[in-house]
Amino acid sequence: MRVLVIAWKELRQLRRDRLTVGMMVMLPLMQLLLFGYAINTDVRHIPTVVYDQDQSAASRDLARGLEVTTFYDLVGQVESYDEIERALRSGKAKVALVVPRRYGAELAAGRRAQVQLVVDGSDPQTVGSAINTAAALAAARTSELLVTRGPTVATGPRIEVEPATWYNPELRTAVFIVPGLIGVILTMTMVMLTAMAIVRERERGTLEQLVVSPVKNLELMVGKIAPYVLIGYVQISLILVAGRVVFEVPFVGSPGLLYALSFLFIAANLALGLFFSTIAKTQQQAMQMSFFFLLPNMLLSGFMFPIEAMPEPAQWLSNGLPLTHFLRVVRGITLKGADFSDLVPELYWLVGLLGVLVLAASLRFRKKVA
Amino acid sequence: MTTPIIQTEHLSRRFGSLVAVRDISLSVDKGEVFGVLGPNGAGKSTTIRMLCGILDPSGGRGTVVGYDLATEAERIKERIGYMTQRFSLYEDLTVRENLWFYAGIYGVPWRQRKARVEEVLTRTGLQDRRDQLAGTLSGGWKQRVALASATIHEPPLLFLDEPTAGVDPVSRRDFWEEIHRIAASGTTVLLTTHYMDEAERCHRLAFIFKGELLDTGTPAQIVERRGLRVAELTVDDAEAAARSLGGHPEIDEISHYGHVLRLTTRGGADPAELATTLLGPRAIQTCHEARATVEDAFVSMARRS
């Protein structure tokens, strides 16, 4: 019963705290728009110069072919390798296409022709896209692509790959980012809100008043964090709906399963917030701690960068973050229609992490209050 | 004679190597207004916290409202009211919501809660401000709400930790009337303070200094036991007079009150006579004996311990 009284009080206070409530709603929406629109790892419109030594109809066709892919923007013609170097160094272009003399003639004779793509290796992501697109284009014209990266010249092995992309066929970043955003937002707000809610009571002296009352620690903890679970669910729904409306992010799997498993993740973050609240002395410290916690989450959880590409110690760390596992859950369910049995390993992880966090938080909480 | 509502024997509390409270034995009777006096850091709050059952004693034992401090702390919490040093209201809740919350926390049954809150609002004159946010109340009103919150479950024992710190004199007087009203209705009140005029309003007092209990009794008993005599003098040059009086073995304390010099002696010496001898009759304009107060006794004890 006391749990309900505490939760009621918390909701009342929250209702009067317009700023916080506004933030809880606006934060997910702002982040959604920001990440959905601004962060785009699909590389398009790479500035490109052409060094056409052949000046044939075929060479002009190739250059035009590059441009219509929309991956390349032809920004100019150059007349020498020196000019290419200047263009790359100044950033005017990131890619240069070199069409050798006799390209048109070789093709016309039915022989394999070679063209060269000089790319700016200092931006690996651009380079990756550039080479892939060009290779595909070259293959279509049965010409051979010679990629030059820096000083080394290598003729790529001619392997034919037929890629098949499932689940996000157009490879849109938003589809990948938006479900992940649910996890990031929850990590940020859940940890911060609980930590601050409890530190606030300590700052204002009301916690002491509660400690001398017959309220049990468990009642106090549950009563205080229960309303935030509700907020967490509101945020999830908000992102899902807005993601669908604005970015057409699909939802293939079972919403019920997602909401059920989200509880573990929300609870883990609340427990962490509780733990932080036993360390922080002021609300400001509580807020800072939450932000410091957010950064490794953004970097290591697989939200933006693939875990597979990380060195092994970073991968271990990544496994220790609830967000890592929740991201697999939320992406699995929304994008791939994963069912319960697919997610069992992540479930184990989440339960395990939740257990550790609850234990740590309640041990510290008891010690601190007494 | 009924059994005391608070009884402790050799209650002690250490924090690491620091002994915050040492060997405190006291007993408080039902219906008393009992004051715990002592300078800051003397161990008043530590004592209260032990009596409330939120801090385990590291030595000694005691019972509060009939329950053992060491083993039945949770039972004690249900039967006491406690108001912390800063009146800890939720400033973003209204007066009524605060009362409602504490009624729920202290387990006032749901069906009685509404009636109880209404009754308290009316009794304490808070009806007009029932929907005002607690944070917008003035100090005196805040304190009234805090007191109402701490007694919403009608506890037999109420603890007040420096309840009047930072409250204006008029509100303080109202507050004390309320405390005596509560005591008259049968609730025992134990409070800490370092306002000496408040000490005189208590039925009985305990002096705590450096973690130890120096004396306990009614204000009159405490003053009498100290054996102080006081004279108030007006002199031409108060500074010079204070200097020439200082250091005399029979003089306990000299203090300035505006133009008046207050001279306290111990061990029965007549302060007026002593002043005349030491300063010469011509230096003194007026001189009359005054009543020794709790403050005199307290300062004397604190200085000589």
XYZ file of C-alpha atoms in Angstrom, chain B residues 14-299:
286
model
C 30.729 5.395 17.962
C 31.540 6.391 14.393
C 34.872 4.714 13.802
C 37.151 6.046 16.497
C 34.906 9.017 17.241
C 32.549 8.608 20.185
C 29.541 10.731 19.268
C 27.417 9.742 22.242
C 28.708 8.190 25.459
C 26.771 6.499 28.246
C 23.530 8.373 28.057
C 20.956 7.193 30.573
C 17.707 9.066 30.674
C 14.045 8.518 31.130
C 11.154 10.527 29.775
C 7.631 10.270 31.161
C 4.422 10.239 29.199
C 3.026 13.656 28.381
C 6.250 15.512 29.076
C 7.814 18.160 26.904
C 11.406 17.086 27.204
C 14.197 19.273 25.875
C 17.630 18.048 24.852
C 20.121 20.895 24.959
C 23.650 21.092 23.732
C 25.905 23.000 21.397
C 26.254 22.001 17.756
C 28.001 18.676 17.380
C 27.334 17.675 20.982
C 25.524 14.511 19.942
C 21.904 15.679 20.147
C 20.947 14.528 16.674
C 22.805 11.253 17.080
C 20.866 10.620 20.275
C 17.547 11.382 18.603
C 18.397 9.175 15.658
C 19.122 6.295 17.988
C 15.875 6.857 19.865
C 13.958 6.839 16.566
C 15.399 3.507 15.630
C 17.220 4.672 12.514
C 20.694 4.430 14.024
C 21.814 1.340 15.891
C 23.424 2.049 19.275
C 26.934 0.664 19.551
C 26.542 0.222 23.286
C 23.946 0.293 26.017
C 20.258 -0.336 25.627
C 16.918 1.319 25.803
C 13.211 1.108 25.174
C 11.059 3.611 23.318
C 7.235 3.392 23.378
C 7.704 -0.004 24.980
C 9.877 -1.497 22.256
C 13.528 -2.398 22.405
C 15.817 -0.060 20.484
C 18.126 -2.757 19.229
C 15.635 -5.412 18.170
C 12.301 -3.695 17.509
C 13.309 -0.550 15.658
C 10.636 -1.036 12.987
C 7.857 -1.158 15.582
C 9.154 2.073 17.074
C 9.060 3.846 13.713
C 5.333 3.142 13.367
C 4.527 4.709 16.710
C 6.516 7.908 16.639
C 6.404 11.153 14.748
C 9.611 12.844 13.698
C 10.288 16.267 12.305
C 13.761 16.777 10.927
C 15.899 19.890 11.310
C 14.800 21.438 8.062
C 11.055 20.980 7.878
C 11.106 18.507 5.094
C 7.946 19.062 3.185
C 7.564 18.332 -0.475
C 7.622 21.858 -1.759
C 6.030 20.902 -5.056
C 3.042 19.297 -3.375
C 0.156 21.219 -1.863
C -0.461 21.373 1.860
C -3.211 18.803 1.583
C -1.137 16.493 -0.612
C 1.701 16.594 1.909
C -0.641 15.637 4.737
C -2.249 12.968 2.594
C 1.144 11.516 1.715
C 2.356 11.308 5.306
C -0.984 9.868 6.395
C -0.441 7.108 3.820
C 3.181 6.561 4.786
C 2.324 6.269 8.463
C -0.413 3.800 7.710
C -3.502 5.814 8.573
C -6.177 3.456 7.212
C -7.459 4.528 3.831
C -11.022 5.009 5.018
C -10.000 7.372 7.817
C -7.402 9.239 5.836
C -9.631 11.855 4.317
C -11.364 12.654 7.584
C -8.058 12.844 9.425
C -6.526 15.203 6.898
C -9.593 17.460 7.012
C -9.571 17.486 10.772
C -5.892 18.427 10.918
C -6.359 21.154 8.308
C -9.132 22.690 10.350
C -7.415 22.376 13.701
C -4.186 23.968 12.541
C -5.911 26.769 10.658
C -4.594 25.534 7.316
C -7.954 25.196 5.563
C -7.456 28.422 3.607
C -4.103 27.235 2.342
C -4.976 23.639 1.685
C -4.328 23.854 -2.055
C -1.293 26.103 -1.840
C 2.047 24.579 -2.793
C 4.077 23.993 0.352
C 7.068 25.716 -1.209
C 5.203 29.028 -1.390
C 4.353 29.110 2.330
C 6.219 31.358 4.758
C 8.558 29.804 7.322
C 6.037 29.765 10.127
C 3.322 28.168 8.013
C 5.723 25.611 6.599
C 6.613 24.618 10.082
C 2.981 24.286 11.020
C 2.387 21.978 8.064
C 5.485 19.983 8.936
C 4.271 19.554 12.496
C 0.833 18.569 11.269
C 2.448 16.018 8.919
C 4.575 14.537 11.670
C 1.543 14.082 13.932
C -1.012 13.051 11.322
C -1.063 9.493 12.692
C -1.475 10.740 16.287
C 1.687 9.158 17.627
C 2.185 8.754 21.382
C 5.704 10.168 21.022
C 6.926 13.025 18.871
C 10.545 13.909 18.121
C 11.425 17.397 16.979
C 14.986 18.076 15.901
C 15.684 21.796 16.259
C 12.155 22.627 15.178
C 12.415 26.394 15.480
C 15.755 27.050 13.799
C 15.233 30.026 11.509
C 11.665 30.792 12.571
C 10.616 34.307 13.593
C 9.756 34.999 17.260
C 6.018 35.305 16.743
C 5.786 32.018 14.878
C 7.985 30.430 17.497
C 5.600 31.458 20.210
C 2.620 30.016 18.289
C 4.613 26.891 17.708
C 5.279 26.442 21.397
C 1.603 26.869 22.172
C 0.927 24.093 19.703
C 3.585 21.886 21.308
C 1.996 22.300 24.725
C -1.401 21.610 23.261
C -0.038 18.383 21.764
C 1.555 17.445 25.088
C -1.670 18.173 26.953
C -3.503 15.767 24.679
C -1.177 13.026 25.925
C 1.601 12.977 23.317
C 5.102 13.066 24.700
C 7.351 15.565 22.927
C 11.115 15.276 22.849
C 12.889 18.119 21.139
C 16.369 19.471 20.684
C 17.121 23.137 20.681
C 19.817 25.602 21.386
C 17.482 28.480 22.116
C 17.697 28.860 25.868
C 14.396 30.678 26.198
C 12.810 27.597 24.634
C 14.582 25.386 27.120
C 12.734 27.135 29.914
C 9.448 26.167 28.302
C 10.191 22.453 28.652
C 9.009 20.359 31.578
C 12.367 18.722 31.874
C 15.746 19.086 30.227
C 18.846 17.069 29.478
C 22.193 18.751 28.856
C 24.413 16.969 26.393
C 27.946 18.150 25.909
C 30.692 16.407 23.945
C 28.526 13.309 23.738
C 27.925 13.064 27.463
C 24.899 13.767 29.597
C 25.896 16.509 32.045
C 22.644 17.011 33.891
C 18.980 16.287 33.684
C 15.987 17.703 35.515
C 13.453 20.518 35.468
C 14.808 23.908 34.394
C 14.588 25.113 37.980
C 16.436 22.078 39.314
C 19.190 22.433 36.779
C 19.722 26.089 37.548
C 19.624 25.476 41.266
C 22.060 22.572 41.153
C 24.557 24.729 39.364
C 24.552 27.128 42.325
C 24.820 30.351 40.364
C 24.117 33.888 41.508
C 23.744 36.715 39.074
C 23.974 40.494 39.307
C 23.327 43.007 36.588
C 25.448 46.149 36.737
C 25.636 49.331 34.796
C 29.110 50.831 34.901
C 30.950 53.761 33.285
C 33.372 51.708 31.277
C 32.013 48.231 30.686
C 35.122 47.039 28.864
C 37.485 48.080 31.646
C 35.171 46.690 34.298
C 34.987 43.339 32.492
C 38.776 43.252 32.338
C 39.276 43.912 36.023
C 36.604 41.396 37.016
C 37.907 38.679 34.715
C 40.052 35.922 36.098
C 38.700 36.125 39.640
C 38.221 32.526 40.851
C 34.709 33.044 42.171
C 33.440 34.650 38.995
C 31.936 32.179 36.601
C 31.088 34.390 33.665
C 30.877 38.007 32.623
C 28.759 38.932 29.649
C 27.599 42.088 27.949
C 23.942 42.867 27.400
C 23.958 46.284 25.747
C 24.906 48.682 28.514
C 24.368 46.081 31.174
C 27.094 43.835 32.444
C 25.924 40.472 33.685
C 28.062 38.932 36.355
C 27.686 35.312 37.381
C 29.325 33.709 40.388
C 29.522 30.145 41.544
C 29.783 28.678 45.004
C 27.537 31.133 46.755
C 29.526 34.369 46.504
C 27.372 37.493 46.266
C 28.080 38.982 42.851
C 27.001 42.508 43.864
C 29.347 42.521 46.817
C 32.136 41.108 44.751
C 31.684 43.791 42.113
C 31.722 46.555 44.689
C 34.910 45.182 46.200
C 36.671 44.697 42.925
C 35.569 47.812 41.063
C 35.027 50.257 43.902
C 31.554 51.650 44.711
C 32.019 54.760 42.590
C 32.491 52.875 39.336
C 29.077 51.237 39.647
C 25.983 53.212 38.738
C 23.323 50.598 39.398
C 23.481 47.062 40.626
C 20.811 44.540 41.366
C 20.639 40.810 41.714
C 18.966 38.882 38.886
C 17.526 35.414 38.445
C 19.940 32.787 37.124
C 18.622 31.316 33.905
C 18.986 28.025 32.085
C 21.323 29.823 29.748
C 23.582 30.784 32.648
C 23.634 27.218 33.860
C 24.248 25.884 30.374
C 27.132 28.234 29.613
